Amino acid sequence: MDPAKLELLLEQQLKLIQMLMETKVTPHLQPSTSSSTTAPSVDGIANSIAEFHYDPDSNVTFEMWFRRYEDLFKFDFANQDDAWKVRLLLRKLGANELDKYCNLILPLNPRDRSFADTVQTLSQHFGDNSSLFNTRYRCLKLTMNEDDDFLTHVGVVNRECERFRLKSLTEDQFKALILICSLQHQKFSDLRTRLLSRLDQEPKLTLSDIANEYQCLINLQRDTSMVQSGGSSRSEVRAVQQTPHKNKHVPASSSPSHSSSRRQTKATPPAPCWQCGAWHYVRNCPFNQHRCKKCKVIGHKDGFCLRKKTPSQSRNTKNTLPRSRTNSLSLVSSCQSSSPSQRKFITVNINGHSSKLQIDTASDVTILSRKTWIKMGSPNLQRTTQKPRTACGNYLHLLGQMECTVTFRDSAFVGVCYITPADLNLLGLDWFDHLNLAGVPLNTICNLVSQPQL
């Protein structure tokens, strides 16, 4: 074959192959051009996503908001890098939310964090911060209003029940939940706080653990009261137990010698000195030779004057005193005939209410009137078996007893007072000791109210 013809044939074949190659490559380039023209813009995507504003009370959290657009970031923007996704996500945060997020991640910048870390941080700080107990309690308290849509309410119930975590709830946890929900009275506020704090730390809290926690709280309150009273509560209980024993078995003739031996062994007297009000025996009073500037009588401090009694009043006092001492309670100041010309009052806070009480060191207990009790909001009363007598020998009618919190200056304790229908407000020895008023001059803490002579 002629070499010239062979060379011409090869050139024609090369041109044909080149034409075939061009026809095959051109269809593959067309889709890339179309895909580049349909690529979504940032502005178009931003317009399709609603702005996020954190509102936990309405259950508008970042987790609920991101759930709506999660597939958009996961599938539609799969080819986009993290930086582009982070910029888009931060553009859809509200002004307050974006400012809080930027402050939380300092000293880092938002562009320095990945998309996954950004979503995790936003879910943590703009999520539902309610405790599990709060979620379960609200689920049990769900109600449907008459204007609510039924299908919407069904969805709310289904959502709250899922948040309730019913599958992980054990029998003991359900019992503990019901018990804590039943402690609604103000009296159990401290116990509720302790139990909720422990339930948050120990989700598997049982009824036995709650009972032990309650006993620990009671013991703590008793120990606190004992420390505040200086350990005097134990001696007071012993005195009440010994009083009936003395009345039943000790004859009247031998009681003086027995009482004298007790006075020698006791370091402190049972009542303040009537000559000056200090906590010592009358024989040790420094005002035994003092002349009062008011009544000019020797033997007592200025202002501690006593009204002169008639012989009939003296006989009545002698007759009534032994009878009142046979009881565990006594109320000397409730008898008008034995009242001093000047009464001393002290203002204390009882359950947060300011109350003015008359100091009566001859009374074993503290008495409040019905009017004072009503002004305090009429707290619950308990039955009492106490039957106090007045200095006149009459029984004082009681409506009941009340446990209350008493504060005066820097002192505070939990005590018991008795409610009477009479217009009588007395601070007895029980509260007098708890407030540590024995070593304090009464004139510095009391209000003197003069009573006209009849």
Short mmCIF file of C-alpha atoms in Angstrom, two decimals:
data_model
loop_
_atom_site.label_atom_id
_atom_site.label_comp_id
_atom_site.label_asym_id
_atom_site.label_seq_id
_atom_site.Cartn_x
_atom_site.Cartn_y
_atom_site.Cartn_z
CA MET A 1 0.00 0.00 0.00
CA ASP A 2 1.17 3.46 -0.83
CA PRO A 3 2.68 5.17 2.25
CA ALA A 4 1.01 8.46 1.34
CA LYS A 5 -2.42 6.88 1.30
CA LEU A 6 -1.73 5.11 4.62
CA GLU A 7 -0.74 8.37 6.29
CA LEU A 8 -3.93 10.05 5.01
CA LEU A 9 -6.05 7.20 6.35
CA LEU A 10 -4.48 7.50 9.81
CA GLU A 11 -5.17 11.23 9.93
CA GLN A 12 -8.82 10.64 9.08
CA GLN A 13 -9.14 8.01 11.84
CA LEU A 14 -7.56 10.38 14.39
CA LYS A 15 -10.04 13.11 13.48
CA LEU A 16 -12.91 10.64 13.79
CA ILE A 17 -11.72 9.51 17.23
CA GLN A 18 -11.37 13.14 18.35
CA MET A 19 -14.93 13.90 17.22
CA LEU A 20 -16.25 10.88 19.13
CA MET A 21 -14.39 11.98 22.27
CA GLU A 22 -15.92 15.47 22.09
CA THR A 23 -19.45 14.10 21.70
CA LYS A 24 -19.00 11.89 24.82
CA VAL A 25 -17.50 14.59 27.07
CA THR A 26 -20.08 17.34 26.30
CA PRO A 27 -23.17 15.60 27.92
CA HIS A 28 -21.25 15.12 31.18
CA LEU A 29 -20.45 18.81 31.47
CA GLN A 30 -24.10 19.88 31.15
CA PRO A 31 -25.29 18.62 34.64
CA SER A 32 -22.49 20.46 36.41
CA THR A 33 -23.65 23.68 34.80
CA SER A 34 -27.25 23.07 35.86
CA SER A 35 -26.24 22.14 39.42
CA SER A 36 -24.25 25.32 39.80
CA THR A 37 -27.22 27.38 38.73
CA THR A 38 -29.58 25.70 41.26
CA ALA A 39 -27.25 25.97 44.31
CA PRO A 40 -29.23 27.57 47.21
CA SER A 41 -28.16 30.99 48.40
CA VAL A 42 -27.56 31.93 52.04
CA ASP A 43 -30.26 34.57 51.93
CA GLY A 44 -32.81 32.11 50.56
CA ILE A 45 -32.09 29.60 53.30
CA ALA A 46 -32.14 32.29 56.01
CA ASN A 47 -35.58 33.42 54.90
CA SER A 48 -36.96 29.88 55.25
CA ILE A 49 -35.76 29.43 58.86
CA ALA A 50 -37.56 31.18 61.71
CA GLU A 51 -35.57 33.09 64.32
CA PHE A 52 -35.04 31.39 67.69
CA HIS A 53 -36.12 33.14 70.93
CA TYR A 54 -35.65 31.26 74.20
CA ASP A 55 -38.82 30.94 76.34
CA PRO A 56 -38.65 27.99 78.77
CA ASP A 57 -42.01 28.79 80.37
CA SER A 58 -43.71 28.16 77.01
CA ASN A 59 -41.48 25.14 76.30
CA VAL A 60 -39.67 27.02 73.50
CA THR A 61 -36.18 25.57 73.85
CA PHE A 62 -33.33 25.24 71.38
CA GLU A 63 -33.84 21.50 71.23
CA MET A 64 -37.48 21.94 70.16
CA TRP A 65 -36.52 24.63 67.62
CA PHE A 66 -33.57 22.73 66.13
CA ARG A 67 -35.63 19.56 65.78
CA ARG A 68 -37.68 21.36 63.13
CA TYR A 69 -34.64 22.24 60.97
CA GLU A 70 -32.28 19.37 61.81
CA ASP A 71 -32.89 17.50 58.53
CA LEU A 72 -32.23 20.70 56.62
CA PHE A 73 -28.71 20.94 58.04
CA LYS A 74 -28.13 17.20 57.92
CA PHE A 75 -29.19 16.36 54.35
CA ASP A 76 -29.79 19.50 52.27
CA PHE A 77 -26.55 21.12 53.43
CA ALA A 78 -24.47 17.95 53.57
CA ASN A 79 -22.00 19.32 51.03
CA GLN A 80 -21.50 22.56 52.97
CA ASP A 81 -18.65 22.91 55.45
CA ASP A 82 -19.06 23.45 59.22
CA ALA A 83 -18.11 27.12 59.07
CA TRP A 84 -20.95 27.84 56.64
CA LYS A 85 -23.45 25.95 58.83
CA VAL A 86 -22.29 27.75 61.99
CA ARG A 87 -22.66 31.15 60.33
CA LEU A 88 -26.17 30.26 59.19
CA LEU A 89 -27.16 28.90 62.60
CA LEU A 90 -25.92 31.95 64.48
CA ARG A 91 -27.75 34.26 62.07
CA LYS A 92 -31.03 32.70 63.19
CA LEU A 93 -30.44 33.30 66.93
CA GLY A 94 -32.15 36.21 68.62
CA ALA A 95 -30.09 39.18 69.77
CA ASN A 96 -30.19 38.18 73.45
CA GLU A 97 -29.50 34.52 72.70
CA LEU A 98 -26.53 35.33 70.46
CA ASP A 99 -25.06 37.69 73.06
CA LYS A 100 -25.37 35.08 75.82
CA TYR A 101 -23.80 32.39 73.63
CA CYS A 102 -20.83 34.58 72.71
CA ASN A 103 -20.24 35.39 76.38
CA LEU A 104 -20.44 31.73 77.38
CA ILE A 105 -17.74 30.52 74.98
CA LEU A 106 -15.22 33.29 75.68
CA PRO A 107 -12.28 33.52 75.01
CA LEU A 108 -13.17 31.49 71.90
CA ASN A 109 -14.93 33.00 68.90
CA PRO A 110 -18.04 31.38 67.37
CA ARG A 111 -16.10 30.67 64.15
CA ASP A 112 -13.54 28.65 66.11
CA ARG A 113 -16.08 25.98 67.12
CA SER A 114 -17.49 23.16 65.04
CA PHE A 115 -21.14 22.86 64.12
CA ALA A 116 -21.69 19.86 66.44
CA ASP A 117 -20.12 21.66 69.44
CA THR A 118 -22.21 24.75 68.72
CA VAL A 119 -25.44 22.74 68.68
CA GLN A 120 -24.47 20.93 71.90
CA THR A 121 -23.68 24.18 73.75
CA LEU A 122 -26.89 25.85 72.60
CA SER A 123 -28.95 22.81 73.62
CA GLN A 124 -27.34 22.78 77.06
CA HIS A 125 -27.75 26.47 77.91
CA PHE A 126 -31.05 27.12 76.13
CA GLY A 127 -32.78 23.90 77.08
CA ASP A 128 -35.27 22.82 79.73
CA ASN A 129 -33.52 23.36 83.08
CA SER A 130 -36.40 22.01 85.17
CA SER A 131 -35.68 19.15 87.53
CA LEU A 132 -37.13 15.70 86.96
CA PHE A 133 -39.40 16.14 89.98
CA ASN A 134 -40.70 19.42 88.54
CA THR A 135 -41.45 17.74 85.22
CA ARG A 136 -43.25 14.83 86.86
CA TYR A 137 -45.19 17.06 89.23
CA ARG A 138 -46.45 19.25 86.36
CA CYS A 139 -47.43 16.13 84.45
CA LEU A 140 -49.58 14.94 87.36
CA LYS A 141 -51.21 18.39 87.59
CA LEU A 142 -52.20 18.64 83.91
CA THR A 143 -55.71 19.97 83.30
CA MET A 144 -57.66 20.83 80.18
CA ASN A 145 -59.49 24.13 79.91
CA GLU A 146 -62.89 24.35 78.30
CA ASP A 147 -61.53 26.41 75.39
CA ASP A 148 -58.59 24.08 74.60
CA ASP A 149 -58.53 21.93 71.49
CA PHE A 150 -58.89 18.26 72.38
CA LEU A 151 -56.34 16.94 69.87
CA THR A 152 -53.85 19.59 70.98
CA HIS A 153 -54.35 18.54 74.59
CA VAL A 154 -53.80 14.90 73.63
CA GLY A 155 -50.47 15.88 72.12
CA VAL A 156 -49.51 17.84 75.24
CA VAL A 157 -50.35 14.86 77.46
CA ASN A 158 -48.33 12.53 75.25
CA ARG A 159 -45.35 14.90 75.29
CA GLU A 160 -45.42 15.41 79.08
CA CYS A 161 -45.78 11.67 79.69
CA GLU A 162 -42.69 11.06 77.56
CA ARG A 163 -40.81 13.64 79.62
CA PHE A 164 -42.13 11.91 82.75
CA ARG A 165 -39.81 8.94 81.95
CA LEU A 166 -42.38 6.42 83.03
CA LYS A 167 -40.27 3.47 81.88
CA SER A 168 -37.44 4.38 84.27
CA LEU A 169 -39.78 5.07 87.24
CA THR A 170 -39.58 2.39 89.94
CA GLU A 171 -42.18 1.58 92.57
CA ASP A 172 -40.15 3.19 95.37
CA GLN A 173 -39.64 6.36 93.32
CA PHE A 174 -43.38 6.63 92.68
CA LYS A 175 -44.12 6.28 96.41
CA ALA A 176 -41.53 8.94 97.24
CA LEU A 177 -43.05 11.23 94.59
CA ILE A 178 -46.55 10.88 96.05
CA LEU A 179 -45.30 11.45 99.61
CA ILE A 180 -43.40 14.64 98.77
CA CYS A 181 -46.39 15.97 96.81
CA SER A 182 -48.56 15.47 99.90
CA LEU A 183 -46.36 17.72 102.10
CA GLN A 184 -48.14 20.95 101.15
CA HIS A 185 -48.52 22.57 104.59
CA GLN A 186 -46.19 25.41 105.56
CA LYS A 187 -45.09 23.40 108.59
CA PHE A 188 -43.24 20.97 106.30
CA SER A 189 -41.41 23.62 104.25
CA ASP A 190 -37.98 22.72 105.67
CA LEU A 191 -38.63 19.01 105.19
CA ARG A 192 -39.78 19.55 101.59
CA THR A 193 -36.64 21.50 100.77
CA ARG A 194 -34.35 18.84 102.24
CA LEU A 195 -36.20 15.99 100.51
CA LEU A 196 -36.23 17.72 97.11
CA SER A 197 -32.51 18.46 97.40
CA ARG A 198 -31.76 14.86 98.29
CA LEU A 199 -34.10 13.54 95.57
CA ASP A 200 -32.18 15.58 93.01
CA GLN A 201 -28.93 13.96 94.20
CA GLU A 202 -30.38 10.48 94.77
CA PRO A 203 -33.14 9.67 92.24
CA LYS A 204 -33.67 6.24 93.85
CA LEU A 205 -34.90 7.70 97.15
CA THR A 206 -37.22 5.33 99.09
CA LEU A 207 -39.83 5.85 101.80
CA SER A 208 -37.41 4.48 104.38
CA ASP A 209 -34.82 7.09 103.38
CA ILE A 210 -37.46 9.82 103.68
CA ALA A 211 -38.41 8.62 107.18
CA ASN A 212 -34.75 8.70 108.24
CA GLU A 213 -34.35 12.19 106.79
CA TYR A 214 -37.39 13.39 108.73
CA GLN A 215 -36.00 11.98 111.99
CA CYS A 216 -32.65 13.66 111.35
CA LEU A 217 -34.42 16.99 110.83
CA ILE A 218 -36.40 16.60 114.08
CA ASN A 219 -33.24 15.72 116.02
CA LEU A 220 -31.47 18.72 114.51
CA GLN A 221 -34.26 21.07 115.58
CA ARG A 222 -34.25 19.64 119.11
CA ASP A 223 -30.48 19.92 119.41
CA THR A 224 -30.61 23.51 118.16
CA SER A 225 -33.27 24.41 120.71
CA MET A 226 -31.29 22.71 123.47
CA VAL A 227 -28.14 24.66 122.61
CA GLN A 228 -30.07 27.95 122.49
CA SER A 229 -31.64 27.28 125.88
CA GLY A 230 -28.28 26.37 127.42
CA GLY A 231 -29.44 22.86 128.30
CA SER A 232 -32.19 24.10 130.64
CA SER A 233 -34.88 22.01 128.96
CA ARG A 234 -33.70 18.85 130.71
CA SER A 235 -33.90 20.40 134.18
CA GLU A 236 -37.36 21.74 133.40
CA VAL A 237 -38.59 18.26 132.53
CA ARG A 238 -37.09 16.86 135.71
CA ALA A 239 -38.83 19.54 137.79
CA VAL A 240 -42.22 18.67 136.32
CA GLN A 241 -41.65 15.00 137.05
CA GLN A 242 -40.60 15.65 140.63
CA THR A 243 -43.48 17.99 141.49
CA PRO A 244 -46.25 15.32 141.60
CA HIS A 245 -43.92 13.01 143.49
CA LYS A 246 -43.33 15.67 146.12
CA ASN A 247 -47.04 16.48 146.53
CA LYS A 248 -48.04 12.84 146.88
CA HIS A 249 -45.41 11.41 149.20
CA VAL A 250 -43.81 14.28 151.14
CA PRO A 251 -45.86 15.47 154.14
CA ALA A 252 -46.42 19.18 154.71
CA SER A 253 -44.46 19.19 157.97
CA SER A 254 -41.28 17.90 156.37
CA SER A 255 -41.44 20.10 153.28
CA PRO A 256 -39.60 23.14 154.80
CA SER A 257 -36.46 21.15 155.62
CA HIS A 258 -36.58 19.43 152.27
CA SER A 259 -36.96 22.73 150.40
CA SER A 260 -34.12 24.31 152.40
CA SER A 261 -31.77 21.49 151.43
CA ARG A 262 -32.75 21.93 147.80
CA ARG A 263 -32.07 25.68 147.98
CA GLN A 264 -28.59 25.00 149.30
CA THR A 265 -27.74 22.63 146.48
CA LYS A 266 -29.21 24.73 143.64
CA ALA A 267 -26.93 27.36 142.16
CA THR A 268 -29.72 29.49 140.66
CA PRO A 269 -33.10 30.40 142.16
CA PRO A 270 -36.39 29.23 140.59
CA ALA A 271 -37.49 32.84 139.94
CA PRO A 272 -35.89 36.30 139.64
CA CYS A 273 -35.34 38.44 142.70
CA TRP A 274 -38.47 40.50 143.49
CA GLN A 275 -36.31 43.33 144.88
CA CYS A 276 -34.34 44.05 141.68
CA GLY A 277 -35.37 41.54 138.97
CA ALA A 278 -31.92 39.91 138.71
CA TRP A 279 -31.46 36.13 138.74
CA HIS A 280 -30.28 35.53 142.33
CA TYR A 281 -31.73 34.81 145.75
CA VAL A 282 -33.25 37.65 147.76
CA ARG A 283 -30.74 37.13 150.59
CA ASN A 284 -27.91 37.90 148.11
CA CYS A 285 -29.58 40.99 146.64
CA PRO A 286 -27.29 44.07 146.65
CA PHE A 287 -30.34 46.34 147.17
CA ASN A 288 -31.27 45.02 150.63
CA GLN A 289 -30.09 48.30 152.21
CA HIS A 290 -31.00 50.55 149.29
CA ARG A 291 -33.64 53.27 149.74
CA CYS A 292 -36.01 53.59 146.80
CA LYS A 293 -36.21 57.13 145.41
CA LYS A 294 -39.86 56.67 144.52
CA CYS A 295 -41.51 55.17 147.61
CA LYS A 296 -38.67 55.95 150.10
CA VAL A 297 -38.74 52.34 151.34
CA ILE A 298 -35.51 50.48 152.11
CA GLY A 299 -35.04 47.02 150.59
CA HIS A 300 -35.55 47.14 146.81
CA LYS A 301 -34.31 48.75 143.62
CA ASP A 302 -35.81 51.94 142.21
CA GLY A 303 -39.03 51.10 140.37
CA PHE A 304 -39.60 47.71 142.04
CA CYS A 305 -42.17 49.05 144.46
CA LEU A 306 -44.97 46.83 145.77
CA ARG A 307 -48.50 47.95 146.56
CA LYS A 308 -49.43 47.73 150.21
CA LYS A 309 -51.88 44.92 150.88
CA THR A 310 -54.75 44.86 153.31
CA PRO A 311 -54.93 42.05 155.86
CA SER A 312 -57.68 40.39 153.83
CA GLN A 313 -55.54 40.45 150.70
CA SER A 314 -52.59 38.99 152.60
CA ARG A 315 -54.76 36.16 153.89
CA ASN A 316 -56.08 35.48 150.38
CA THR A 317 -52.56 35.38 148.99
CA LYS A 318 -51.45 32.91 151.64
CA ASN A 319 -54.41 30.71 150.97
CA THR A 320 -54.04 30.66 147.21
CA LEU A 321 -50.29 30.31 146.85
CA PRO A 322 -49.98 26.74 148.19
CA ARG A 323 -52.92 25.67 146.04
CA SER A 324 -51.41 27.13 142.87
CA ARG A 325 -48.04 25.53 143.56
CA THR A 326 -49.58 22.08 143.45
CA ASN A 327 -50.12 22.52 139.71
CA SER A 328 -47.45 22.53 137.03
CA LEU A 329 -48.69 25.90 135.76
CA SER A 330 -49.26 29.18 137.55
CA LEU A 331 -50.41 32.60 136.40
CA VAL A 332 -49.92 35.20 139.09
CA SER A 333 -50.43 38.29 136.95
CA SER A 334 -53.87 37.25 135.74
CA CYS A 335 -55.36 38.32 139.11
CA GLN A 336 -55.91 42.07 139.06
CA SER A 337 -55.73 42.44 142.82
CA SER A 338 -52.09 41.34 142.87
CA SER A 339 -50.93 43.40 139.87
CA PRO A 340 -48.11 45.91 140.46
CA SER A 341 -48.55 49.57 139.75
CA GLN A 342 -46.07 49.41 136.89
CA ARG A 343 -46.13 46.55 134.40
CA LYS A 344 -43.26 45.66 132.12
CA PHE A 345 -43.87 44.65 128.52
CA ILE A 346 -41.60 43.21 125.85
CA THR A 347 -42.19 43.10 122.09
CA VAL A 348 -41.27 39.81 120.39
CA ASN A 349 -41.91 38.32 116.95
CA ILE A 350 -44.15 35.23 116.95
CA ASN A 351 -44.31 33.47 113.58
CA GLY A 352 -43.28 36.75 111.94
CA HIS A 353 -45.91 38.85 113.75
CA SER A 354 -44.93 41.50 116.29
CA SER A 355 -46.65 40.90 119.65
CA LYS A 356 -46.47 42.87 122.92
CA LEU A 357 -46.35 40.58 125.97
CA GLN A 358 -46.31 41.39 129.68
CA ILE A 359 -43.36 39.84 131.52
CA ASP A 360 -44.63 37.59 134.31
CA THR A 361 -41.85 35.61 135.98
CA ALA A 362 -44.42 34.04 138.33
CA SER A 363 -46.08 32.29 135.38
CA ASP A 364 -44.66 28.96 134.29
CA VAL A 365 -46.04 29.24 130.76
CA THR A 366 -46.67 31.87 128.09
CA ILE A 367 -50.29 32.89 127.45
CA LEU A 368 -51.72 34.63 124.37
CA SER A 369 -55.21 36.05 124.02
CA ARG A 370 -57.69 35.03 121.36
CA LYS A 371 -57.36 38.49 119.74
CA THR A 372 -53.59 38.11 119.38
CA TRP A 373 -54.04 34.61 117.98
CA ILE A 374 -56.52 35.88 115.37
CA LYS A 375 -54.17 38.72 114.35
CA MET A 376 -51.49 36.09 113.69
CA GLY A 377 -53.76 34.38 111.16
CA SER A 378 -55.35 31.82 113.51
CA PRO A 379 -52.67 29.08 113.27
CA ASN A 380 -53.65 25.50 114.01
CA LEU A 381 -54.15 24.70 117.70
CA GLN A 382 -53.52 21.43 119.48
CA ARG A 383 -55.43 20.06 122.42
CA THR A 384 -53.88 20.58 125.82
CA THR A 385 -54.32 18.83 129.14
CA GLN A 386 -52.86 21.69 131.16
CA LYS A 387 -55.17 23.40 133.68
CA PRO A 388 -53.46 26.55 134.93
CA ARG A 389 -54.68 28.49 137.95
CA THR A 390 -54.55 32.22 138.48
CA ALA A 391 -53.15 33.81 141.62
CA CYS A 392 -56.75 34.15 142.80
CA GLY A 393 -57.13 30.37 142.71
CA ASN A 394 -59.45 30.20 139.68
CA TYR A 395 -58.86 27.97 136.68
CA LEU A 396 -57.94 29.76 133.45
CA HIS A 397 -59.85 28.48 130.43
CA LEU A 398 -57.60 27.48 127.50
CA LEU A 399 -58.58 27.05 123.85
CA GLY A 400 -55.49 24.98 123.10
CA GLN A 401 -51.74 25.16 122.65
CA MET A 402 -49.70 26.30 119.65
CA GLU A 403 -46.16 25.60 118.54
CA CYS A 404 -44.52 28.72 117.13
CA THR A 405 -41.19 30.31 116.22
CA VAL A 406 -40.16 33.16 118.54
CA THR A 407 -37.47 35.75 117.79
CA PHE A 408 -36.20 38.64 119.91
CA ARG A 409 -33.11 40.57 118.88
CA ASP A 410 -30.46 37.90 118.20
CA SER A 411 -32.31 35.06 119.99
CA ALA A 412 -34.67 32.60 118.29
CA PHE A 413 -36.29 29.33 119.35
CA VAL A 414 -39.32 27.12 118.76
CA GLY A 415 -41.64 27.21 121.77
CA VAL A 416 -45.16 26.46 122.91
CA CYS A 417 -47.75 28.98 124.05
CA TYR A 418 -51.35 28.63 125.25
CA ILE A 419 -54.37 30.48 123.87
CA THR A 420 -57.09 31.82 126.18
CA PRO A 421 -60.33 33.73 125.46
CA ALA A 422 -59.34 36.30 128.09
CA ASP A 423 -57.53 39.51 127.17
CA LEU A 424 -54.25 38.21 128.57
CA ASN A 425 -50.80 38.24 126.94
CA LEU A 426 -48.11 36.99 129.34
CA LEU A 427 -44.49 35.99 128.74
CA GLY A 428 -43.79 33.24 131.27
CA LEU A 429 -40.66 31.62 132.60
CA ASP A 430 -40.46 29.13 129.73
CA TRP A 431 -39.87 31.86 127.11
CA PHE A 432 -38.02 34.03 129.63
CA ASP A 433 -35.33 31.33 129.91
CA HIS A 434 -35.21 30.65 126.16
CA LEU A 435 -34.60 34.34 125.42
CA ASN A 436 -31.81 34.50 128.05
CA LEU A 437 -33.34 37.53 129.76
CA ALA A 438 -32.23 36.55 133.28
CA GLY A 439 -28.97 38.48 133.17
CA VAL A 440 -30.34 41.48 131.24
CA PRO A 441 -31.70 44.54 133.08
CA LEU A 442 -35.41 44.57 132.34
CA ASN A 443 -35.57 48.35 132.05
CA THR A 444 -33.33 48.19 128.97
CA ILE A 445 -35.61 45.85 127.04
CA CYS A 446 -39.08 46.58 128.44
CA ASN A 447 -41.72 49.25 128.01
CA LEU A 448 -43.08 50.54 131.32
CA VAL A 449 -46.83 51.16 131.37
CA SER A 450 -48.22 52.94 134.40
CA GLN A 451 -51.49 51.71 135.83
CA PRO A 452 -53.64 54.24 137.72
CA GLN A 453 -54.28 53.52 141.35
CA LEU A 454 -57.87 52.55 142.09
#
